[in-house]
mmCIF file of C-alpha atoms and ligand atoms in Angstrom:
data_model
loop_
_atom_site.group_PDB
_atom_site.id
_atom_site.type_symbol
_atom_site.label_atom_id
_atom_site.label_comp_id
_atom_site.label_asym_id
_atom_site.label_seq_id
_atom_site.Cartn_x
_atom_site.Cartn_y
_atom_site.Cartn_z
ATOM 1 C CA MET Y 1 11.111 -32.597 8.941
ATOM 2 C CA LEU Y 2 14.096 -31.542 10.955
ATOM 3 C CA ALA Y 3 13.746 -31.678 14.686
ATOM 4 C CA GLY Y 4 16.019 -28.736 15.414
ATOM 5 C CA ALA Y 5 16.188 -25.274 13.961
ATOM 6 C CA GLN Y 6 19.677 -25.936 12.647
ATOM 7 C CA ALA Y 7 19.692 -27.120 9.048
ATOM 8 C CA PRO Y 8 22.319 -29.727 8.233
ATOM 9 C CA ALA Y 9 25.412 -28.412 6.526
ATOM 10 C CA ARG Y 10 25.373 -29.516 2.935
ATOM 11 C CA GLU Y 11 28.664 -30.211 1.197
ATOM 12 C CA PRO Y 12 28.986 -28.361 -2.106
ATOM 13 C CA ASN Y 13 28.474 -30.593 -5.121
ATOM 14 C CA GLU Y 14 27.985 -28.800 -8.397
ATOM 15 C CA LEU Y 15 27.768 -32.029 -10.352
ATOM 16 C CA GLY Y 16 24.615 -33.036 -8.477
ATOM 17 C CA ARG Y 17 21.186 -33.224 -10.068
ATOM 18 C CA VAL Y 18 18.481 -30.568 -10.100
ATOM 19 C CA MET Y 19 14.703 -30.510 -10.336
ATOM 20 C CA ILE Y 20 12.889 -28.813 -13.202
ATOM 21 C CA LEU Y 21 9.318 -28.844 -11.928
ATOM 22 C CA GLU Y 22 6.404 -28.968 -14.342
ATOM 23 C CA TYR Y 23 3.047 -27.496 -13.407
ATOM 24 C CA HIS Y 24 -0.138 -27.515 -15.448
ATOM 25 C CA LYS Y 25 -3.292 -25.999 -13.982
ATOM 26 C CA ILE Y 26 -3.305 -24.075 -10.722
ATOM 27 C CA ASP Y 27 -6.939 -24.451 -9.763
ATOM 28 C CA THR Y 28 -9.383 -26.513 -7.750
ATOM 29 C CA PRO Y 29 -9.976 -29.338 -7.188
ATOM 30 C CA GLU Y 30 -6.644 -31.124 -7.116
ATOM 31 C CA ASN Y 31 -6.285 -33.787 -9.802
ATOM 32 C CA ARG Y 32 -3.788 -35.316 -12.186
ATOM 33 C CA TRP Y 33 -3.164 -32.079 -14.096
ATOM 34 C CA THR Y 34 -4.211 -29.592 -11.444
ATOM 35 C CA ARG Y 35 -2.412 -28.326 -8.354
ATOM 36 C CA THR Y 36 -4.571 -26.309 -5.976
ATOM 37 C CA PRO Y 37 -3.393 -22.847 -4.908
ATOM 38 C CA GLU Y 38 -2.977 -24.223 -1.362
ATOM 39 C CA ASN Y 39 -0.837 -27.102 -2.512
ATOM 40 C CA PHE Y 40 1.252 -24.857 -4.729
ATOM 41 C CA LYS Y 41 1.958 -22.633 -1.712
ATOM 42 C CA ARG Y 42 2.908 -25.707 0.264
ATOM 43 C CA ASP Y 43 5.252 -26.846 -2.524
ATOM 44 C CA LEU Y 44 7.084 -23.539 -2.383
ATOM 45 C CA ALA Y 45 7.317 -23.748 1.406
ATOM 46 C CA ARG Y 46 8.697 -27.273 1.273
ATOM 47 C CA LEU Y 47 11.306 -26.251 -1.279
ATOM 48 C CA TRP Y 48 12.320 -23.229 0.760
ATOM 49 C CA GLU Y 49 12.636 -25.185 4.012
ATOM 50 C CA ARG Y 50 14.828 -27.774 2.356
ATOM 51 C CA GLY Y 51 17.262 -25.234 0.931
ATOM 52 C CA TYR Y 52 16.021 -25.033 -2.649
ATOM 53 C CA ARG Y 53 16.170 -21.650 -4.374
ATOM 54 C CA LEU Y 54 14.550 -20.512 -7.622
ATOM 55 C CA VAL Y 55 16.821 -20.088 -10.607
ATOM 56 C CA ALA Y 56 15.824 -19.100 -14.136
ATOM 57 C CA LEU Y 57 15.917 -22.016 -16.540
ATOM 58 C CA THR Y 58 18.028 -19.949 -18.918
ATOM 59 C CA ASP Y 59 20.597 -19.287 -16.173
ATOM 60 C CA TYR Y 60 20.766 -23.009 -15.512
ATOM 61 C CA LEU Y 61 21.327 -23.606 -19.235
ATOM 62 C CA ASP Y 62 24.052 -20.989 -19.288
ATOM 63 C CA GLY Y 63 25.702 -22.440 -16.168
ATOM 64 C CA LYS Y 64 25.149 -19.125 -14.384
ATOM 65 C CA ILE Y 65 23.983 -20.350 -11.025
ATOM 66 C CA SER Y 66 24.849 -17.885 -8.307
ATOM 67 C CA LEU Y 67 23.344 -19.061 -5.067
ATOM 68 C CA PRO Y 68 24.534 -19.014 -1.464
ATOM 69 C CA ALA Y 69 26.665 -21.934 -0.340
ATOM 70 C CA GLY Y 70 24.641 -24.967 0.707
ATOM 71 C CA THR Y 71 21.563 -24.177 -1.389
ATOM 72 C CA THR Y 72 20.201 -25.979 -4.433
ATOM 73 C CA PRO Y 73 18.727 -24.554 -7.638
ATOM 74 C CA VAL Y 74 15.201 -25.514 -8.642
ATOM 75 C CA MET Y 75 13.379 -24.408 -11.789
ATOM 76 C CA LEU Y 76 9.637 -23.874 -12.213
ATOM 77 C CA THR Y 77 7.830 -24.397 -15.504
ATOM 78 C CA PHE Y 78 4.140 -23.897 -16.254
ATOM 79 C CA ASP Y 79 2.674 -25.515 -19.358
ATOM 80 C CA ASP Y 80 -0.371 -24.644 -21.467
ATOM 81 C CA SER Y 81 -1.153 -21.050 -20.312
ATOM 82 C CA SER Y 82 -4.290 -22.045 -18.410
ATOM 83 C CA PRO Y 83 -6.251 -19.274 -16.634
ATOM 84 C CA GLY Y 84 -5.203 -20.120 -13.062
ATOM 85 C CA GLN Y 85 -1.528 -19.652 -13.832
ATOM 86 C CA PHE Y 86 -1.805 -15.906 -14.450
ATOM 87 C CA ARG Y 87 -5.026 -14.021 -13.837
ATOM 88 C CA TYR Y 88 -5.733 -10.348 -13.393
ATOM 89 C CA ILE Y 89 -8.587 -9.188 -11.195
ATOM 90 C CA GLN Y 90 -10.062 -5.732 -11.096
ATOM 91 C CA ARG Y 91 -9.418 -3.526 -8.093
ATOM 92 C CA GLY Y 92 -11.021 -0.139 -8.414
ATOM 93 C CA ASN Y 93 -9.921 1.157 -11.774
ATOM 94 C CA ASP Y 94 -6.883 -1.027 -12.011
ATOM 95 C CA TRP Y 95 -6.029 -4.606 -12.809
ATOM 96 C CA VAL Y 96 -3.904 -6.451 -10.270
ATOM 97 C CA ILE Y 97 -2.471 -9.963 -10.306
ATOM 98 C CA ASP Y 98 -4.858 -12.332 -8.562
ATOM 99 C CA PRO Y 99 -3.085 -13.350 -5.325
ATOM 100 C CA GLU Y 100 -4.576 -16.828 -5.712
ATOM 101 C CA CYS Y 101 -3.224 -17.518 -9.215
ATOM 102 C CA GLY Y 102 0.106 -19.278 -9.748
ATOM 103 C CA LEU Y 103 2.049 -16.109 -10.486
ATOM 104 C CA GLY Y 104 0.413 -14.215 -7.613
ATOM 105 C CA ILE Y 105 1.295 -16.979 -5.160
ATOM 106 C CA LEU Y 106 4.853 -17.174 -6.447
ATOM 107 C CA GLU Y 107 5.394 -13.424 -6.175
ATOM 108 C CA ALA Y 108 3.934 -13.216 -2.671
ATOM 109 C CA PHE Y 109 6.097 -16.122 -1.536
ATOM 110 C CA ALA Y 110 9.203 -14.498 -3.011
ATOM 111 C CA ARG Y 111 8.408 -11.220 -1.229
ATOM 112 C CA GLU Y 112 7.905 -12.987 2.094
ATOM 113 C CA HIS Y 113 11.035 -15.112 1.714
ATOM 114 C CA PRO Y 114 13.897 -12.899 0.570
ATOM 115 C CA GLY Y 115 16.556 -15.029 -1.054
ATOM 116 C CA PHE Y 116 14.121 -17.616 -2.382
ATOM 117 C CA GLY Y 117 14.336 -16.047 -5.829
ATOM 118 C CA ARG Y 118 11.654 -15.295 -8.367
ATOM 119 C CA ALA Y 119 11.818 -17.122 -11.657
ATOM 120 C CA ALA Y 120 9.651 -19.311 -13.849
ATOM 121 C CA THR Y 121 9.134 -20.307 -17.461
ATOM 122 C CA PHE Y 122 5.667 -20.139 -18.986
ATOM 123 C CA TYR Y 123 5.182 -22.473 -21.955
ATOM 124 C CA VAL Y 124 2.278 -20.701 -23.566
ATOM 125 C CA LEU Y 125 -0.167 -21.601 -26.313
ATOM 126 C CA PRO Y 126 -0.834 -18.488 -28.423
ATOM 127 C CA GLY Y 127 -3.172 -20.243 -30.868
ATOM 128 C CA ALA Y 128 -5.032 -22.746 -28.689
ATOM 129 C CA ASN Y 129 -8.754 -22.636 -28.120
ATOM 130 C CA PRO Y 130 -9.980 -21.093 -24.867
ATOM 131 C CA PRO Y 131 -9.327 -21.542 -22.016
ATOM 132 C CA ASN Y 132 -5.695 -22.274 -22.911
ATOM 133 C CA ARG Y 133 -5.052 -19.367 -25.226
ATOM 134 C CA LEU Y 134 -2.600 -17.109 -23.380
ATOM 135 C CA PHE Y 135 -4.242 -17.470 -19.956
ATOM 136 C CA ASN Y 136 -7.774 -16.814 -21.238
ATOM 137 C CA GLN Y 137 -8.224 -13.083 -20.742
ATOM 138 C CA PRO Y 138 -7.853 -11.997 -24.374
ATOM 139 C CA GLU Y 139 -8.011 -8.266 -23.687
ATOM 140 C CA LEU Y 140 -5.149 -8.653 -21.183
ATOM 141 C CA ALA Y 141 -2.928 -11.040 -23.156
ATOM 142 C CA THR Y 142 -0.550 -8.308 -24.274
ATOM 143 C CA ARG Y 143 -0.288 -6.902 -20.787
ATOM 144 C CA LYS Y 144 0.433 -10.341 -19.354
ATOM 145 C CA LEU Y 145 3.110 -11.327 -21.827
ATOM 146 C CA GLN Y 146 4.782 -7.944 -21.539
ATOM 147 C CA TYR Y 147 4.703 -8.252 -17.769
ATOM 148 C CA LEU Y 148 6.359 -11.668 -17.891
ATOM 149 C CA ALA Y 149 9.041 -10.546 -20.312
ATOM 150 C CA SER Y 150 9.786 -7.298 -18.485
ATOM 151 C CA GLN Y 151 9.947 -8.965 -15.062
ATOM 152 C CA GLY Y 152 12.538 -11.527 -16.101
ATOM 153 C CA TYR Y 153 10.241 -14.500 -16.466
ATOM 154 C CA GLU Y 154 10.773 -16.671 -19.500
ATOM 155 C CA ILE Y 155 8.113 -17.206 -22.139
ATOM 156 C CA GLY Y 156 8.737 -20.554 -23.804
ATOM 157 C CA ASN Y 157 7.605 -22.313 -26.953
ATOM 158 C CA HIS Y 158 4.975 -25.022 -26.559
ATOM 159 C CA SER Y 159 3.906 -24.900 -30.226
ATOM 160 C CA LEU Y 160 1.077 -22.817 -31.617
ATOM 161 C CA TRP Y 161 -1.789 -24.986 -30.377
ATOM 162 C CA HIS Y 162 -0.229 -27.949 -28.589
ATOM 163 C CA ALA Y 163 0.618 -29.991 -31.660
ATOM 164 C CA GLU Y 164 1.979 -33.462 -30.958
ATOM 165 C CA LEU Y 165 5.047 -32.923 -33.106
ATOM 166 C CA GLY Y 166 5.837 -36.606 -33.662
ATOM 167 C CA ARG Y 167 2.683 -36.968 -35.734
ATOM 168 C CA TYR Y 168 3.378 -34.275 -38.288
ATOM 169 C CA PRO Y 169 5.541 -33.736 -41.365
ATOM 170 C CA GLU Y 170 8.448 -31.331 -41.285
ATOM 171 C CA SER Y 171 6.501 -28.406 -42.732
ATOM 172 C CA THR Y 172 3.825 -28.586 -40.023
ATOM 173 C CA VAL Y 173 6.387 -28.948 -37.234
ATOM 174 C CA ARG Y 174 8.289 -25.894 -38.419
ATOM 175 C CA ASP Y 175 5.113 -23.926 -38.941
ATOM 176 C CA GLN Y 176 3.913 -24.703 -35.402
ATOM 177 C CA LEU Y 177 7.201 -23.613 -33.828
ATOM 178 C CA ALA Y 178 7.728 -20.492 -35.915
ATOM 179 C CA SER Y 179 4.091 -19.391 -35.712
ATOM 180 C CA ALA Y 180 4.071 -19.640 -31.919
ATOM 181 C CA GLN Y 181 6.930 -17.174 -31.817
ATOM 182 C CA GLU Y 182 5.327 -14.909 -34.384
ATOM 183 C CA TRP Y 183 2.059 -14.825 -32.407
ATOM 184 C CA VAL Y 184 3.913 -14.008 -29.178
ATOM 185 C CA GLN Y 185 5.753 -11.236 -31.001
ATOM 186 C CA ARG Y 186 2.412 -9.607 -31.776
ATOM 187 C CA HIS Y 187 2.252 -8.975 -28.022
ATOM 188 C CA VAL Y 188 5.946 -8.563 -27.220
ATOM 189 C CA PRO Y 189 7.717 -7.220 -30.304
ATOM 190 C CA GLY Y 190 10.982 -8.983 -31.066
ATOM 191 C CA TYR Y 191 10.605 -11.626 -28.334
ATOM 192 C CA ARG Y 192 12.633 -14.740 -29.098
ATOM 193 C CA PHE Y 193 12.020 -18.074 -27.455
ATOM 194 C CA ARG Y 194 15.080 -19.791 -26.043
ATOM 195 C CA THR Y 195 13.488 -23.055 -24.983
ATOM 196 C CA LEU Y 196 10.833 -25.467 -26.201
ATOM 197 C CA ALA Y 197 8.693 -27.804 -24.092
ATOM 198 C CA LEU Y 198 7.395 -30.593 -26.286
ATOM 199 C CA PRO Y 199 3.591 -30.959 -26.205
ATOM 200 C CA MET Y 200 2.942 -34.404 -24.727
ATOM 201 C CA GLY Y 201 6.687 -34.992 -24.805
ATOM 202 C CA SER Y 202 6.496 -35.857 -28.483
ATOM 203 C CA TYR Y 203 9.719 -35.347 -30.455
ATOM 204 C CA PRO Y 204 9.398 -34.719 -34.173
ATOM 205 C CA LYS Y 205 10.752 -37.418 -36.488
ATOM 206 C CA GLN Y 206 13.996 -35.467 -36.743
ATOM 207 C CA LEU Y 207 15.376 -33.621 -33.730
ATOM 208 C CA GLY Y 208 16.755 -30.855 -35.924
ATOM 209 C CA TRP Y 209 13.272 -29.682 -36.911
ATOM 210 C CA ALA Y 210 12.686 -28.739 -33.277
ATOM 211 C CA VAL Y 211 16.091 -27.178 -32.667
ATOM 212 C CA SER Y 212 16.099 -24.438 -35.286
ATOM 213 C CA GLY Y 213 14.591 -23.415 -38.562
ATOM 214 C CA GLU Y 214 12.232 -21.075 -40.279
ATOM 215 C CA ALA Y 215 8.681 -20.919 -41.532
ATOM 216 C CA LYS Y 216 6.751 -18.073 -43.143
ATOM 217 C CA GLY Y 217 9.749 -15.801 -42.770
ATOM 218 C CA MET Y 218 10.113 -16.319 -39.017
ATOM 219 C CA ALA Y 219 13.289 -17.995 -37.754
ATOM 220 C CA TYR Y 220 13.351 -19.912 -34.485
ATOM 221 C CA LYS Y 221 16.152 -21.421 -32.430
ATOM 222 C CA HIS Y 222 15.899 -23.372 -29.203
ATOM 223 C CA ASP Y 223 18.851 -23.775 -26.868
ATOM 224 C CA ALA Y 224 17.028 -26.454 -24.926
ATOM 225 C CA ILE Y 225 14.158 -28.887 -25.391
ATOM 226 C CA LEU Y 226 12.222 -30.106 -22.379
ATOM 227 C CA MET Y 227 10.425 -33.394 -22.010
ATOM 228 C CA VAL Y 228 7.289 -34.020 -19.929
ATOM 229 C CA ALA Y 229 8.885 -36.504 -17.540
ATOM 230 C CA GLY Y 230 12.133 -38.284 -16.781
ATOM 231 C CA GLY Y 231 13.012 -37.286 -13.233
ATOM 232 C CA ALA Y 232 15.761 -35.000 -12.016
ATOM 233 C CA ALA Y 233 17.975 -33.256 -14.560
ATOM 234 C CA PRO Y 234 21.764 -33.305 -14.694
ATOM 235 C CA SER Y 235 23.949 -30.470 -13.546
ATOM 236 C CA PRO Y 236 24.692 -28.120 -16.439
ATOM 237 C CA PHE Y 237 28.369 -28.948 -15.833
ATOM 238 C CA ALA Y 238 27.939 -32.712 -16.092
ATOM 239 C CA LYS Y 239 29.057 -34.791 -19.038
ATOM 240 C CA THR Y 240 25.529 -36.222 -19.122
ATOM 241 C CA PHE Y 241 23.943 -32.775 -19.613
ATOM 242 C CA ASP Y 242 22.011 -32.876 -22.885
ATOM 243 C CA PRO Y 243 20.086 -29.642 -23.473
ATOM 244 C CA TYR Y 244 17.900 -31.182 -26.185
ATOM 245 C CA HIS Y 245 16.619 -33.888 -23.846
ATOM 246 C CA LEU Y 246 16.012 -32.203 -20.506
ATOM 247 C CA PRO Y 247 13.878 -34.263 -18.148
ATOM 248 C CA ARG Y 248 11.276 -32.708 -15.880
ATOM 249 C CA ILE Y 249 9.433 -33.736 -12.741
ATOM 250 C CA GLN Y 250 5.663 -33.350 -12.784
ATOM 251 C CA ALA Y 251 4.732 -31.298 -9.749
ATOM 252 C CA VAL Y 252 1.999 -33.574 -8.453
ATOM 253 C CA GLU Y 253 1.932 -34.823 -4.881
ATOM 254 C CA HIS Y 254 3.387 -38.261 -5.521
ATOM 255 C CA ASP Y 255 6.264 -37.235 -7.761
ATOM 256 C CA LEU Y 256 7.221 -34.207 -5.720
ATOM 257 C CA ASP Y 257 7.214 -36.267 -2.520
ATOM 258 C CA TYR Y 258 9.287 -38.913 -4.219
ATOM 259 C CA TRP Y 259 12.002 -36.525 -5.331
ATOM 260 C CA LEU Y 260 12.156 -34.421 -2.172
ATOM 261 C CA THR Y 261 12.543 -37.636 -0.175
ATOM 262 C CA TYR Y 262 15.024 -39.002 -2.683
ATOM 263 C CA PHE Y 263 17.341 -36.035 -2.229
ATOM 264 C CA ASP Y 264 16.879 -36.073 1.545
ATOM 265 C CA ARG Y 265 18.006 -39.712 1.568
ATOM 266 C CA ASN Y 266 20.683 -39.300 -1.082
ATOM 267 C CA PRO Y 267 22.247 -35.923 -0.317
ATOM 268 C CA GLY Y 268 25.307 -36.788 -2.385
ATOM 269 C CA GLU Y 269 23.156 -36.854 -5.543
ATOM 270 C CA ARG Y 270 21.878 -33.341 -5.056
ATOM 271 C CA TYR Y 271 23.334 -30.236 -6.652
ATOM 272 C CA VAL Y 272 24.624 -28.047 -3.823
ATOM 273 C CA SER Y 273 26.124 -24.664 -4.567
ATOM 274 C CA ASP Y 274 29.575 -23.679 -3.277
ATOM 275 C CA GLY Y 275 28.520 -20.027 -3.051
ATOM 276 C CA ASP Y 276 31.057 -18.882 -5.644
ATOM 277 C CA ALA Y 277 29.832 -18.520 -9.226
ATOM 278 C CA SER Y 278 33.394 -18.451 -10.542
ATOM 279 C CA THR Y 279 34.220 -21.973 -9.343
ATOM 280 C CA ILE Y 280 32.651 -25.386 -9.891
ATOM 281 C CA THR Y 281 33.101 -27.520 -6.802
ATOM 282 C CA VAL Y 282 32.845 -31.259 -7.270
ATOM 283 C CA ALA Y 283 33.223 -34.254 -4.983
ATOM 284 C CA SER Y 284 36.640 -35.845 -4.667
ATOM 285 C CA GLY Y 285 37.393 -38.170 -7.562
ATOM 286 C CA SER Y 286 34.551 -37.007 -9.779
ATOM 287 C CA THR Y 287 36.221 -34.590 -12.185
ATOM 288 C CA GLY Y 288 35.834 -37.266 -14.870
ATOM 289 C CA LYS Y 289 32.093 -36.607 -14.801
ATOM 290 C CA LEU Y 290 32.531 -32.992 -15.865
ATOM 291 C CA GLY Y 291 31.386 -31.940 -19.299
ATOM 292 C CA ALA Y 292 32.974 -29.170 -21.319
ATOM 293 C CA VAL Y 293 33.527 -26.678 -18.543
ATOM 294 C CA ARG Y 294 33.216 -23.051 -19.421
ATOM 295 C CA SER Y 295 35.298 -20.292 -17.910
ATOM 296 C CA ALA Y 296 34.767 -21.311 -14.294
ATOM 297 C CA ARG Y 297 37.560 -22.915 -12.286
ATOM 298 C CA VAL Y 298 37.058 -26.471 -11.068
ATOM 299 C CA VAL Y 299 37.658 -27.219 -7.394
ATOM 300 C CA GLU Y 300 37.817 -30.818 -6.241
ATOM 301 C CA ARG Y 301 36.450 -31.216 -2.742
ATOM 302 C CA ARG Y 302 38.693 -33.023 -0.271
HETATM 303 ZN ZN1 LIG Z 401 1.218 -29.013 -22.683
#
């Protein structure tokens, strides 16, 4: 870590890459698909200290990143709606969010670190067997999903019961994607998914089946499709940005270490905000790497 209290000034670079972190279980003990509550807290602290700030995945997709100058967006995703991600515990006559579950830890950290942000996407499984069916407290499923939706968290499509989409015919793929939304709508009326995380990273035989369609009278449309691996993701302003093939970084010790170190050693690769949401600041000579830029004004750094 840094020796002094003074963080290094980071040059704005809004064509740099970002991390979309992928968590599975928040539980003990630590293993390949499990991050302990302690380690999750430490992840958040490491991100904070290094100038990363939470941004909603949908804001990243929309290119609406408004962060202070010198900071970097990071997105959190939680797959498979396992119990340790979001648990209520009883206190007196009321249910409160368990401070040791993923959401409880995230919210406490956000409260204690104003400016860190508070955002995450939960890729839930409405039709899986326990313990992965909507965080495994059936009587509280509605309350949980409504809480997430009302508090600005994103609920994402992960299929009805974790179907490996590459193995199925079109009708099954569409049924899995539409039914997941229909089942979530039983809890949050009218809720529409915007993004899909592919179970096991498996694309269906035709990409279009995953992008949009209809089954049993329920239409679905995904603005982005997330993979299970692939490293850091492009800036939403980059020519290489491909919303239907968004890579993620698995938030396990090795991979997280790798990428935090990577950006420490290669600061020019990292997305760094210019502090002005109406401009896109890029390094000198790199405007050719811009994709179709929206309404924002491009500023080339000298
Ligand atoms: Zn999964």
